[in-house]
Coordinates of C-alpha atoms and ligand atoms in Angstrom, one line a residue:
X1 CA -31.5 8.8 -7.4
X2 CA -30.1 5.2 -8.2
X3 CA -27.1 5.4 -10.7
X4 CA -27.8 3.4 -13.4
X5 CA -24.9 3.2 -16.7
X6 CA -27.8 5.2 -18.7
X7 CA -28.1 7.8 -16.6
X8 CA -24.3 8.3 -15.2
X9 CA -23.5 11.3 -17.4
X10 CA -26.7 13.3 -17.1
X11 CA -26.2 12.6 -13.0
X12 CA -22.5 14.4 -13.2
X13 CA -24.0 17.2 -15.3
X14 CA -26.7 17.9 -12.6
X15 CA -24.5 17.8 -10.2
X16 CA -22.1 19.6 -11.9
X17 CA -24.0 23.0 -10.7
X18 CA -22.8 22.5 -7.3
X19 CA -20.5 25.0 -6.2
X20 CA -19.3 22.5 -3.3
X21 CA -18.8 19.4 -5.6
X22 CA -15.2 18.8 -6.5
X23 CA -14.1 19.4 -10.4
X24 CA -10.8 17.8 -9.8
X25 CA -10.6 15.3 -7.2
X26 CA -12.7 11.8 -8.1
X27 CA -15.7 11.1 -6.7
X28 CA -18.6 9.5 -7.9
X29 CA -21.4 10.4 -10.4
X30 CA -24.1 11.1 -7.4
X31 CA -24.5 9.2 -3.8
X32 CA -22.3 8.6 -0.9
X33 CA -18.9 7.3 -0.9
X34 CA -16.3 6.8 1.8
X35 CA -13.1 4.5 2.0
X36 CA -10.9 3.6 -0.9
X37 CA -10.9 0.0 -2.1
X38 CA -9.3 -2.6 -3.9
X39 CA -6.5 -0.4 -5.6
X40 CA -4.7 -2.4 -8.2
X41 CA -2.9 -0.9 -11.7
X42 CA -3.8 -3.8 -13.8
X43 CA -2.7 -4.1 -17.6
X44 CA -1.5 -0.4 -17.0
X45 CA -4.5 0.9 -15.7
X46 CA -5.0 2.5 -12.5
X47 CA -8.4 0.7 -10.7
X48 CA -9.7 2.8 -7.6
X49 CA -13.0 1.0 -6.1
X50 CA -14.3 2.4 -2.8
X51 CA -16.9 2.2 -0.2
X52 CA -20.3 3.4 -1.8
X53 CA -24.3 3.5 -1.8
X54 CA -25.5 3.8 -5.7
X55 CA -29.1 5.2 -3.7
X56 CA -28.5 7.8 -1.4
X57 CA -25.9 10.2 -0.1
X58 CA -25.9 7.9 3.1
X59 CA -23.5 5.5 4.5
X60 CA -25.9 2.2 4.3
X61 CA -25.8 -0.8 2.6
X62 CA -22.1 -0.6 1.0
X63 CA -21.1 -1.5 -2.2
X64 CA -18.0 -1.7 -4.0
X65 CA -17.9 1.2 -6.9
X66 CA -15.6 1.2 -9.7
X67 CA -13.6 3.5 -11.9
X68 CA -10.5 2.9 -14.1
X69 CA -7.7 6.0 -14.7
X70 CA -4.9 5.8 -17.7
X71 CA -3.2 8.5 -15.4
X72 CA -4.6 9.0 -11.8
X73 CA -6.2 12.1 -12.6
X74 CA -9.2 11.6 -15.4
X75 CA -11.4 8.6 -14.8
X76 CA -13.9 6.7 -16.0
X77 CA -16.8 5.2 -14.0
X78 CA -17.4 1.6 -14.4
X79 CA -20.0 -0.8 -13.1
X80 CA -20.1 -1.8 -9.7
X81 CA -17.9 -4.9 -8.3
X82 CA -19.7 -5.8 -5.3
X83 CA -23.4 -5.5 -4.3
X84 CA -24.3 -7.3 -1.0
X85 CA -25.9 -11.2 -1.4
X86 CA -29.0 -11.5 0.3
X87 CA -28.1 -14.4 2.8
X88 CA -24.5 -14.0 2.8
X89 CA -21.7 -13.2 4.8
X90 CA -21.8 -9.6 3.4
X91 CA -25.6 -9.2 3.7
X92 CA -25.9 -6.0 4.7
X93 CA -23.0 -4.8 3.2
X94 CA -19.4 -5.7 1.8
X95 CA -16.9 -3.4 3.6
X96 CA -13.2 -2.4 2.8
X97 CA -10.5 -4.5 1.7
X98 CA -7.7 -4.5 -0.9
X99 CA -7.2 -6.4 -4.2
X100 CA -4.3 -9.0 -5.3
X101 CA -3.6 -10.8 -8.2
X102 CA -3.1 -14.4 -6.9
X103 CA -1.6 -17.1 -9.8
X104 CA -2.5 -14.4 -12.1
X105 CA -6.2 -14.1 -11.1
X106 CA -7.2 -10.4 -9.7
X107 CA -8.9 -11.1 -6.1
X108 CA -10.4 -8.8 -4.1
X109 CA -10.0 -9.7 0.5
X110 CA -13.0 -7.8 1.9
X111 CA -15.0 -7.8 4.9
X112 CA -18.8 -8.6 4.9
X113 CA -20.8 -8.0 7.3
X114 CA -24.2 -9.1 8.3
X115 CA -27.1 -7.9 10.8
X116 CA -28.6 -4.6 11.2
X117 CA -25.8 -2.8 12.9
X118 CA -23.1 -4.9 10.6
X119 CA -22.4 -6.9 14.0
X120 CA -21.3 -9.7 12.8
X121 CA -17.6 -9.2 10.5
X122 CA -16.3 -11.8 8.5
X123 CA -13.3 -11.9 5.4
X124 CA -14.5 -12.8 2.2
X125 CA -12.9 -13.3 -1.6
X126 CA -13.7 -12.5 -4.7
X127 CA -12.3 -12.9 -8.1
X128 CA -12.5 -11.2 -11.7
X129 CA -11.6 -13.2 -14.8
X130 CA -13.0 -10.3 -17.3
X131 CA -10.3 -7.4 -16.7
X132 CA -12.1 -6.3 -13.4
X133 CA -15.5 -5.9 -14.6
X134 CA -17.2 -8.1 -12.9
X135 CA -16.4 -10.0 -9.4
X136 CA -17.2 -13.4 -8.6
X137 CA -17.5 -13.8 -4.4
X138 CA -16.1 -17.7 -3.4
X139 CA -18.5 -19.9 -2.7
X140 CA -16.7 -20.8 0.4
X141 CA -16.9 -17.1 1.8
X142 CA -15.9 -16.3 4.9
X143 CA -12.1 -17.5 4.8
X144 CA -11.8 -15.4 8.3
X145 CA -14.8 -15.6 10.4
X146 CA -13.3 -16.5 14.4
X147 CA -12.1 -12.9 15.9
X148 CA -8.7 -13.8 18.0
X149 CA -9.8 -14.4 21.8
X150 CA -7.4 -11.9 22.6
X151 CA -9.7 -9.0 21.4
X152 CA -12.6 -10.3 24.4
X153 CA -15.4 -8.9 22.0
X154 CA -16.5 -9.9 18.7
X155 CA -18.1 -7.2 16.5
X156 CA -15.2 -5.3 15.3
X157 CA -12.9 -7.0 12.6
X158 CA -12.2 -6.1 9.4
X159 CA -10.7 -4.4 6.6
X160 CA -8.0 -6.7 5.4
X161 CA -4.7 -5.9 3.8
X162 CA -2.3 -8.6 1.9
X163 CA 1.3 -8.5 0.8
X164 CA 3.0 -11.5 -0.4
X165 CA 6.4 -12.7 1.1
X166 CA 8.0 -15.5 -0.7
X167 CA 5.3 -18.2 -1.2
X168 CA 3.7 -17.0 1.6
X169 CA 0.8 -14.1 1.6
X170 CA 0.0 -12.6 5.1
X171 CA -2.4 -10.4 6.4
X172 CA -3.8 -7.8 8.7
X173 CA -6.9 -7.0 10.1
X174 CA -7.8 -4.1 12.5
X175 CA -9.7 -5.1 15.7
X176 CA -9.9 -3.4 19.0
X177 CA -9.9 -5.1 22.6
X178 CA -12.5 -4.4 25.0
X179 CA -11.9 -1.6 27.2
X180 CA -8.2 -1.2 26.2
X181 CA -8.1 0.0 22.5
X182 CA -7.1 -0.7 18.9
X183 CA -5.6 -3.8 17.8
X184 CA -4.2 -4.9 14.5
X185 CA -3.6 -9.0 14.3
X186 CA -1.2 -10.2 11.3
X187 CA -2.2 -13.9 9.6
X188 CA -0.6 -15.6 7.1
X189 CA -1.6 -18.2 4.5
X190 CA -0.5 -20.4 1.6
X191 CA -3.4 -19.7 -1.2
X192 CA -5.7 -16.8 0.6
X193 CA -8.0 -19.7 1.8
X194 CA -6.7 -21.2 4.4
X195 CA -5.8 -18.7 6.9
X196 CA -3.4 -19.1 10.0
X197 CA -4.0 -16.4 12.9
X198 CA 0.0 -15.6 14.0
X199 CA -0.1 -12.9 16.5
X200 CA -0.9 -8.9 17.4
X201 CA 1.3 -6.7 14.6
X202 CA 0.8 -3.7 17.0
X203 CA -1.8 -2.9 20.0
X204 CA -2.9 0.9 21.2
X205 CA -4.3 2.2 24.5
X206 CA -7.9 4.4 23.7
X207 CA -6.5 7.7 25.0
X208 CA -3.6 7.9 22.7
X209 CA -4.6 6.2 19.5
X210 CA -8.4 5.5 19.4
X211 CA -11.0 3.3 20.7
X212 CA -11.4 1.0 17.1
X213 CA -8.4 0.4 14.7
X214 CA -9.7 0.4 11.0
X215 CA -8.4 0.0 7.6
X216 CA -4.3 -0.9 8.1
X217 CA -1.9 -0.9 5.6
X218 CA 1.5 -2.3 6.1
X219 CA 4.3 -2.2 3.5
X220 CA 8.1 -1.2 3.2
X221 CA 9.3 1.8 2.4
X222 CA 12.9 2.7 1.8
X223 CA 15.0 0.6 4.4
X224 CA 11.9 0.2 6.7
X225 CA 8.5 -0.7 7.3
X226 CA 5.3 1.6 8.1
X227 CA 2.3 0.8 9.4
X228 CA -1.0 3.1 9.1
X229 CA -4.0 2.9 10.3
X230 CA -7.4 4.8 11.3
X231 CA -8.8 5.1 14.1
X232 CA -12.2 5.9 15.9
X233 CA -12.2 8.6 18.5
X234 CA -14.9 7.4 21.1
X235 CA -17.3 6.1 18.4
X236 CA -16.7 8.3 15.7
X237 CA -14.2 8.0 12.9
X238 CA -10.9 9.8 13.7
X239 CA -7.6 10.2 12.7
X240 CA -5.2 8.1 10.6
X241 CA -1.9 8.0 12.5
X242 CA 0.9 5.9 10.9
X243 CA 4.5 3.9 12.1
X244 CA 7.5 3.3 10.4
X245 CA 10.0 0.8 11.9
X246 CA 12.1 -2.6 11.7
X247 CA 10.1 -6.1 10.7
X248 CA 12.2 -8.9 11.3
X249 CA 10.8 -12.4 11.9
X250 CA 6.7 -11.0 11.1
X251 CA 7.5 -8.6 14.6
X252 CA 7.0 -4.9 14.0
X253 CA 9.0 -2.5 16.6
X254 CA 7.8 1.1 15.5
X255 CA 10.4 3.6 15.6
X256 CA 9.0 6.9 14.6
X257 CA 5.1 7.6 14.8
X258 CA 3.3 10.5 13.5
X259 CA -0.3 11.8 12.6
X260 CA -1.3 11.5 8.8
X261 CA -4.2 14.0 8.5
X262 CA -5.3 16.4 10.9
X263 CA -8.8 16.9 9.3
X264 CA -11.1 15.0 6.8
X265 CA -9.1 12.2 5.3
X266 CA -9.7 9.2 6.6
X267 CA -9.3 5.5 5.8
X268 CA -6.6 5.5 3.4
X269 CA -5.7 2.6 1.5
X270 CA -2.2 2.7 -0.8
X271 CA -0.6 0.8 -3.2
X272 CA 2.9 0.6 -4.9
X273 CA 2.8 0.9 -8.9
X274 CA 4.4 0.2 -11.6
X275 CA 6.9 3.0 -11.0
X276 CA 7.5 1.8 -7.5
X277 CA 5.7 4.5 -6.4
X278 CA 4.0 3.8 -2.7
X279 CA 0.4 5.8 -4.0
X280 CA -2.2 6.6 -1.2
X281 CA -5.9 7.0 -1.5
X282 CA -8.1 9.0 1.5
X283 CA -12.0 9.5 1.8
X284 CA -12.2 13.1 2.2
X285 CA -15.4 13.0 5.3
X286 CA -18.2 15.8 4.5
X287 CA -18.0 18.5 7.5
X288 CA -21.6 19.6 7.0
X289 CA -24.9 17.9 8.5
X290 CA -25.9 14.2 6.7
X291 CA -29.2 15.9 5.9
X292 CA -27.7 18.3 4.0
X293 CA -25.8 15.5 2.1
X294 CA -28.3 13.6 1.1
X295 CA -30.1 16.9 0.3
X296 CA -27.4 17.9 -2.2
X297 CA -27.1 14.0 -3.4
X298 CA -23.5 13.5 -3.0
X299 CA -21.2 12.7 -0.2
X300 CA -17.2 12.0 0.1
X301 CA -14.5 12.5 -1.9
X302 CA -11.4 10.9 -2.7
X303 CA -7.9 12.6 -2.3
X304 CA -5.6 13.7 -5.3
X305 CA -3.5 10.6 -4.9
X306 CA -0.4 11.1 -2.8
X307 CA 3.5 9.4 -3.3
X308 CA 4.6 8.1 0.2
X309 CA 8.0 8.7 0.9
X310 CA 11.2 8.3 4.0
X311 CA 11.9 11.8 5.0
X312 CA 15.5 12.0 6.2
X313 CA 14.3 12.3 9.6
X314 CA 12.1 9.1 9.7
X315 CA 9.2 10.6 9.3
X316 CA 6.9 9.7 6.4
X317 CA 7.0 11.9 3.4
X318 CA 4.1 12.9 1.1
X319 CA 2.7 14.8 -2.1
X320 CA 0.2 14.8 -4.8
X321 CA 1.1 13.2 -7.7
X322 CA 2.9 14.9 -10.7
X323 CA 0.3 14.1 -12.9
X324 CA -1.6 16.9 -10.9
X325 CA 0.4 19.2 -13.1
X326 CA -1.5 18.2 -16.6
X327 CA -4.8 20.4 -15.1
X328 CA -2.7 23.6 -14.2
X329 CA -4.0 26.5 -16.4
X330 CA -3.9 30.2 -16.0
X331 CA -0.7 31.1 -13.7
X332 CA 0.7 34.0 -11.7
X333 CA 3.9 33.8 -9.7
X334 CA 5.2 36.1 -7.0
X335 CA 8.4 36.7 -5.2
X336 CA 10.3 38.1 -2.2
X337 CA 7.7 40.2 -0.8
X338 CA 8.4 41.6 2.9
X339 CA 5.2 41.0 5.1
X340 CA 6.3 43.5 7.8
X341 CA 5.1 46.3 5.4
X342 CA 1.8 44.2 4.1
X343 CA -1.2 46.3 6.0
X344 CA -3.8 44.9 4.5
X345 CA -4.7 41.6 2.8
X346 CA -3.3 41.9 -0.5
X347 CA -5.4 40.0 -3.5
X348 CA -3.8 37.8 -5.8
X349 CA -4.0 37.2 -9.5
X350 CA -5.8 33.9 -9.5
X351 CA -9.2 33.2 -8.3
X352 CA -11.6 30.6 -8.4
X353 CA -12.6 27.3 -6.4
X354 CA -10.4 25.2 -8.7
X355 CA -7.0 26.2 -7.7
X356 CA -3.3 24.5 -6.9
X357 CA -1.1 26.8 -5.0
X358 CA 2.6 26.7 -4.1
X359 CA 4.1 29.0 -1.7
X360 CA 7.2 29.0 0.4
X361 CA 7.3 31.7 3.0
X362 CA 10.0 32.6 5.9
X363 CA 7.5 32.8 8.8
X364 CA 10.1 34.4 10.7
X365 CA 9.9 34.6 14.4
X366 CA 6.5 35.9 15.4
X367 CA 2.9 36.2 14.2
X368 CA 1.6 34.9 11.4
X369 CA 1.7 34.7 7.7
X370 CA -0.3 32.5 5.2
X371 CA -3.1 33.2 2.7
X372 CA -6.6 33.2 2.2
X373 CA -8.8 31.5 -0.2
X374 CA -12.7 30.8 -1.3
X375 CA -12.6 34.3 0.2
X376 CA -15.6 36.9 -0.8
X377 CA -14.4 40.5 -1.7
X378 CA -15.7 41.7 1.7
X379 CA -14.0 39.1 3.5
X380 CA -17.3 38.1 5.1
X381 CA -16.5 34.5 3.6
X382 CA -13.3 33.5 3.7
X383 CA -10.7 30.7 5.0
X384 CA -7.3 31.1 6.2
X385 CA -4.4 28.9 6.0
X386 CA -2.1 30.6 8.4
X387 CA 1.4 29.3 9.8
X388 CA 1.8 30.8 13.3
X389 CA 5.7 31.2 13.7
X390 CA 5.5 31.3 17.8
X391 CA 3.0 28.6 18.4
X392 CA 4.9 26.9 15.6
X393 CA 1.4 25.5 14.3
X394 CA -0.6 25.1 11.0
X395 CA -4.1 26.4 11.4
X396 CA -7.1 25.5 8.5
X397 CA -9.4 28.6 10.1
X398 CA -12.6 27.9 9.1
X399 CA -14.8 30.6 11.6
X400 CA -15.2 32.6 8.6
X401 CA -15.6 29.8 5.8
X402 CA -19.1 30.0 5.6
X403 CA -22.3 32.0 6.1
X404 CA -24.0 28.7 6.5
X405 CA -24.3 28.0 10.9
X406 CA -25.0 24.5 10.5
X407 CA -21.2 23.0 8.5
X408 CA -18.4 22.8 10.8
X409 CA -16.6 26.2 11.2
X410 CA -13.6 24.5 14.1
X411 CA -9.8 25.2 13.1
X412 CA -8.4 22.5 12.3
X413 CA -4.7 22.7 13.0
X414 CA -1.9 20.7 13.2
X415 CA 1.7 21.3 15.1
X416 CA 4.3 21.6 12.7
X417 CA 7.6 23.0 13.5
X418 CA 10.3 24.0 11.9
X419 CA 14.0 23.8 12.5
X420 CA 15.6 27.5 12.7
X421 CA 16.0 29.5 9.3
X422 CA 13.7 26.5 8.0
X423 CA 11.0 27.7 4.6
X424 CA 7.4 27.2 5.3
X425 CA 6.8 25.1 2.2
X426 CA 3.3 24.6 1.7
X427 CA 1.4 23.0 -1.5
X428 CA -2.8 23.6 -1.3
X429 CA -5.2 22.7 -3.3
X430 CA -8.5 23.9 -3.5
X431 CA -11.6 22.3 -5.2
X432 CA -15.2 23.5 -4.1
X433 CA -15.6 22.4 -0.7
X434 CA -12.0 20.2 -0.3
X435 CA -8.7 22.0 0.9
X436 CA -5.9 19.9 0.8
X437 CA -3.0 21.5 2.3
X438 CA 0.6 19.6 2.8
X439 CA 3.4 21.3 4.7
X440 CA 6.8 20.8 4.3
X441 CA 5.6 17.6 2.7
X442 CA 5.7 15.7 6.4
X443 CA 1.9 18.1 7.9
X444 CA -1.7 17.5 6.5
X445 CA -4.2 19.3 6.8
X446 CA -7.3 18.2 4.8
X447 CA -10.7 20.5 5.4
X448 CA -14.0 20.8 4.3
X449 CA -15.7 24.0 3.9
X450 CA -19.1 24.9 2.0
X451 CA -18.6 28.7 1.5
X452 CA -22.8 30.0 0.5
X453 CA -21.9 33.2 -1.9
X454 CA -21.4 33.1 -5.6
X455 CA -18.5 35.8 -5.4
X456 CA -16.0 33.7 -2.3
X457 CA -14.1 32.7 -5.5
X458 CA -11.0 35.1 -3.8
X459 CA -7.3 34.8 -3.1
X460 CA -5.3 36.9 -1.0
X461 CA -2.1 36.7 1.1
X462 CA -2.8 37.8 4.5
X463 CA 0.3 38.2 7.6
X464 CA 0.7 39.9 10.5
X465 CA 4.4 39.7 11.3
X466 CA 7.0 42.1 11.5
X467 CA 9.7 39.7 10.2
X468 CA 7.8 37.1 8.2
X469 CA 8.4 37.2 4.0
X470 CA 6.9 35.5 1.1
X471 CA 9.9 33.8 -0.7
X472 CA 7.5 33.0 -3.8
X473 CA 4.2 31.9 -4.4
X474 CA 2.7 29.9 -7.6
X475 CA -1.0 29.3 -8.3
X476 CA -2.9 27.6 -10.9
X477 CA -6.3 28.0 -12.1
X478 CA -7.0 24.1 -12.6
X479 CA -8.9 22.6 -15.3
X480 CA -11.6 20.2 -14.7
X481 CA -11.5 16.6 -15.3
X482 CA -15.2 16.1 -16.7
Ligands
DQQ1 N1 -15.6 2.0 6.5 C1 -15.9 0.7 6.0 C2 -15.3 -0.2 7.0 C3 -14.2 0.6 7.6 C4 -14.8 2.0 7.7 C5 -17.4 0.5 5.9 C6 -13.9 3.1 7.8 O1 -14.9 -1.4 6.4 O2 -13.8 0.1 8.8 O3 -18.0 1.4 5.0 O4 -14.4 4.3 7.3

């Protein structure tokens, strides 16, 4: 059903019913949503637009939705910034891009695109001179229309992110070159008009990054730069692997690389607020058939926003937000428990599909040791986040996650190892069909699972180790945010 303002509210309370449907994490009142847009804090306030169809739960004729957050965790839906203009450059749909405030005026650097299989990918602008209500595209749209030669194919251009040095602003775009692989080409300009190509920032081969780069973000962080970027795995949206190295004289030399997500979050988009915090934004991808999303009327969700940080390794850092910690409700805390003697699963005190848990474990040496959660009493539903201490991997199991053949029931794991005598730290949060686990803050793991029974609402702490113990373990029954 089109969203309309009138009928927002009743369309949440519908939805509402929907054991799968986030009551945490943002995501709009019905319909589909994917990447994260525009992100700007503007007169305090936290804007989040993203990629969206008001009409059905199906990736088609984007838009720009809208929704404005005092702090990052409650929000409130606003109209929508950008609809496609018949006869435009974003015809048949206006893509992702970022937001900047240029001699005061907010301005959003998108992509539209135009024919049936949005073949043709150009930049556009658009400004707001009413508080970000309502957008205003330039009447001299595109700004960026001619793809760099270099690329030897012209379909695949867009998602622009801008930073300002000095008087300058610059730019990146993600591209890929025929039969080689991603590409991401930097420009620069003096007014966001007038835009001067300068040269690659960074280039990838197919078989280790991706055929198609999408959605880059390039910033500095502590004493460096990082670079992150999505990318499509044969034609289907992948991973999001990330850089972090020099910049000196607009070259980047990566140093360290590293694989953001090893699941569902995809195109992420970040900003630095007023805090100074570097804040990033995923689409959390559905993992269940598209007819079955447009059945239940709502697609994507967007990640509990994450702080960015250096690790002291050179790796890149992340968690949720603090302001997480305002839902927490009904608690239970464990400590020290020896797994060696745990012979069976062993329930714990919280349950529910709303949930934040913290829990540091020594893995010890062999087997496993992890938990369970959105588990039924019999088991027969369940889904384990395990840490394998030999294998020294991360594994989302999702064989058992649902009763339902047609979602996705693959493991999604992730290596992560540890340095001897190291804590598994993990943080998890569960919220209907969205598990968001973070390890050691430097592994992510971000699943989808759509468990069918009323009663997998369980918790349990599950090992098979002979020298693995639980060094203490919080959870959190957490409130919703409608
Ligand atoms: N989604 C947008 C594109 C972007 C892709 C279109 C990534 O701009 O490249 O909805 O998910």
């Amino acid at each position: 059903m089109l969203i309309t303002s009138e009928n927002t509210s009743a369309l949440r309370q519908q939805l509402a019913q929907d054991p799968h449907r986030p009551t945490f994490h943002y995501l709009p009142p019905a319909n589909w949503m994917n990447d994260p847009n525009g992100l700007i804090q503007w007169n305090g306030k936290y804007h989040l637009f993203y990629q969206h169809n008001p009409e059905v739960a199906a990736h088609y004729a984007m838009h720009w939705g809208h929704a404005v957050s005092e702090d990052l965790i409650h929000w409130q839906d606003l109209p929508l910034a950008l609809t496609p203009t018949p006869g435009g450059p974003d015809e048949t749909g206006c893509f992702s891009g970022c937001a900047v405030v240029n001699n005061g005026v907010p301005t959003f650097v998108y992509t539209g695109v135009r024919g049936e299989q949005h073949e043709i990918q150009t930049q556009c602008l658009a400004t707001s001179r009413d508080d970000l209500l309502t957008w205003k595209k330039y009447a001299g749209n595109p700004v960026i229309s001619q793809v760099p030669a270099e690329a030897k194919q012209n379909r695949d251009f867009r998602d622009p992110f801008v930073w300002r040095e000095g008087d300058t602003w610059y730019l990146v775009l993600a591209s890929r070159v025929a039969d080689v692989g991603g590409i991401i080409f930097l420009y620069r300009s003096p007014d966001l008009i007038h835009w001067e190509y300068m040269h690659p920032l960074l280039s990838g081969i197919e078989a280790k990054h991706g055929r198609t780069w999408e959605c880059p973000n390039f910033f500095p962080l502590g004493d460096k730069w990082v670079l992150i970027l999505s990318a499509h795995i044969g034609m289907k949206t992948g991973l999001v692997f990330y850089f972090v190295g020099e910049y000196h004289n607009h070259r980047f030399t990566p140093e360290i690389e590293g694989t953001f997500d090893y699941a569902s979050l995809y195109a992420p988009l970040t900003i630095q607020d007023d805090q100074g915090r570097r804040l990033l934004w995923g689409w959390l991808r559905e993992a269940r058939p598209i007819g079955q999303q447009v059945r239940a009327g709502w697609s994507g969700v967007q990640s509990i926003p994450r702080v960015l940080s250096l690790l002291p390794d050179g790796r890149l850092g992340m968690e949720p937000v603090a302001e997480l910690e305002k839902l927490r409700g009904a608690h239970q805390a464990y400590q020290n428990i020896s797994l060696a003697t745990l012979s069976s699963d062993k329930p714990l005190g919280v349950n529910g599909r709303a949930l934040e848990i913290r829990a540091v474990f020594d893995p010890g040496t062999t087997g496993t040791c992890g938990l369970s959660v959105l588990a039924s009493p019999d088991g027969a539903e369940q889904t384990r986040i395990l840490y394998d201490a030999q294998a020294r991997q991360l594994v989302v199991e999702r064989a058992h996650s649902s009763l339902d053949p047609y979602v996705e029931h693959a493991a999604n794991s992730a290596p992560h190892p540890l340095a001897p005598g190291e804590l598994l730290d993990l943080r998890i949060l569960v919220d209907g069909s969205v598990i968001e686990v973070i390890a050691n803050q430097c592994t992510s793991i971000t699943s989808r699972v759509y468990p069918t029974r009323a009663d997998s609402t369980g918790c349990n702490l599950v090992a098979q180790t002979s020298d693995g113990a639980l060094r203490s373990l919080d959870m959190w029954a957490m409130r919703p945010i409608w």
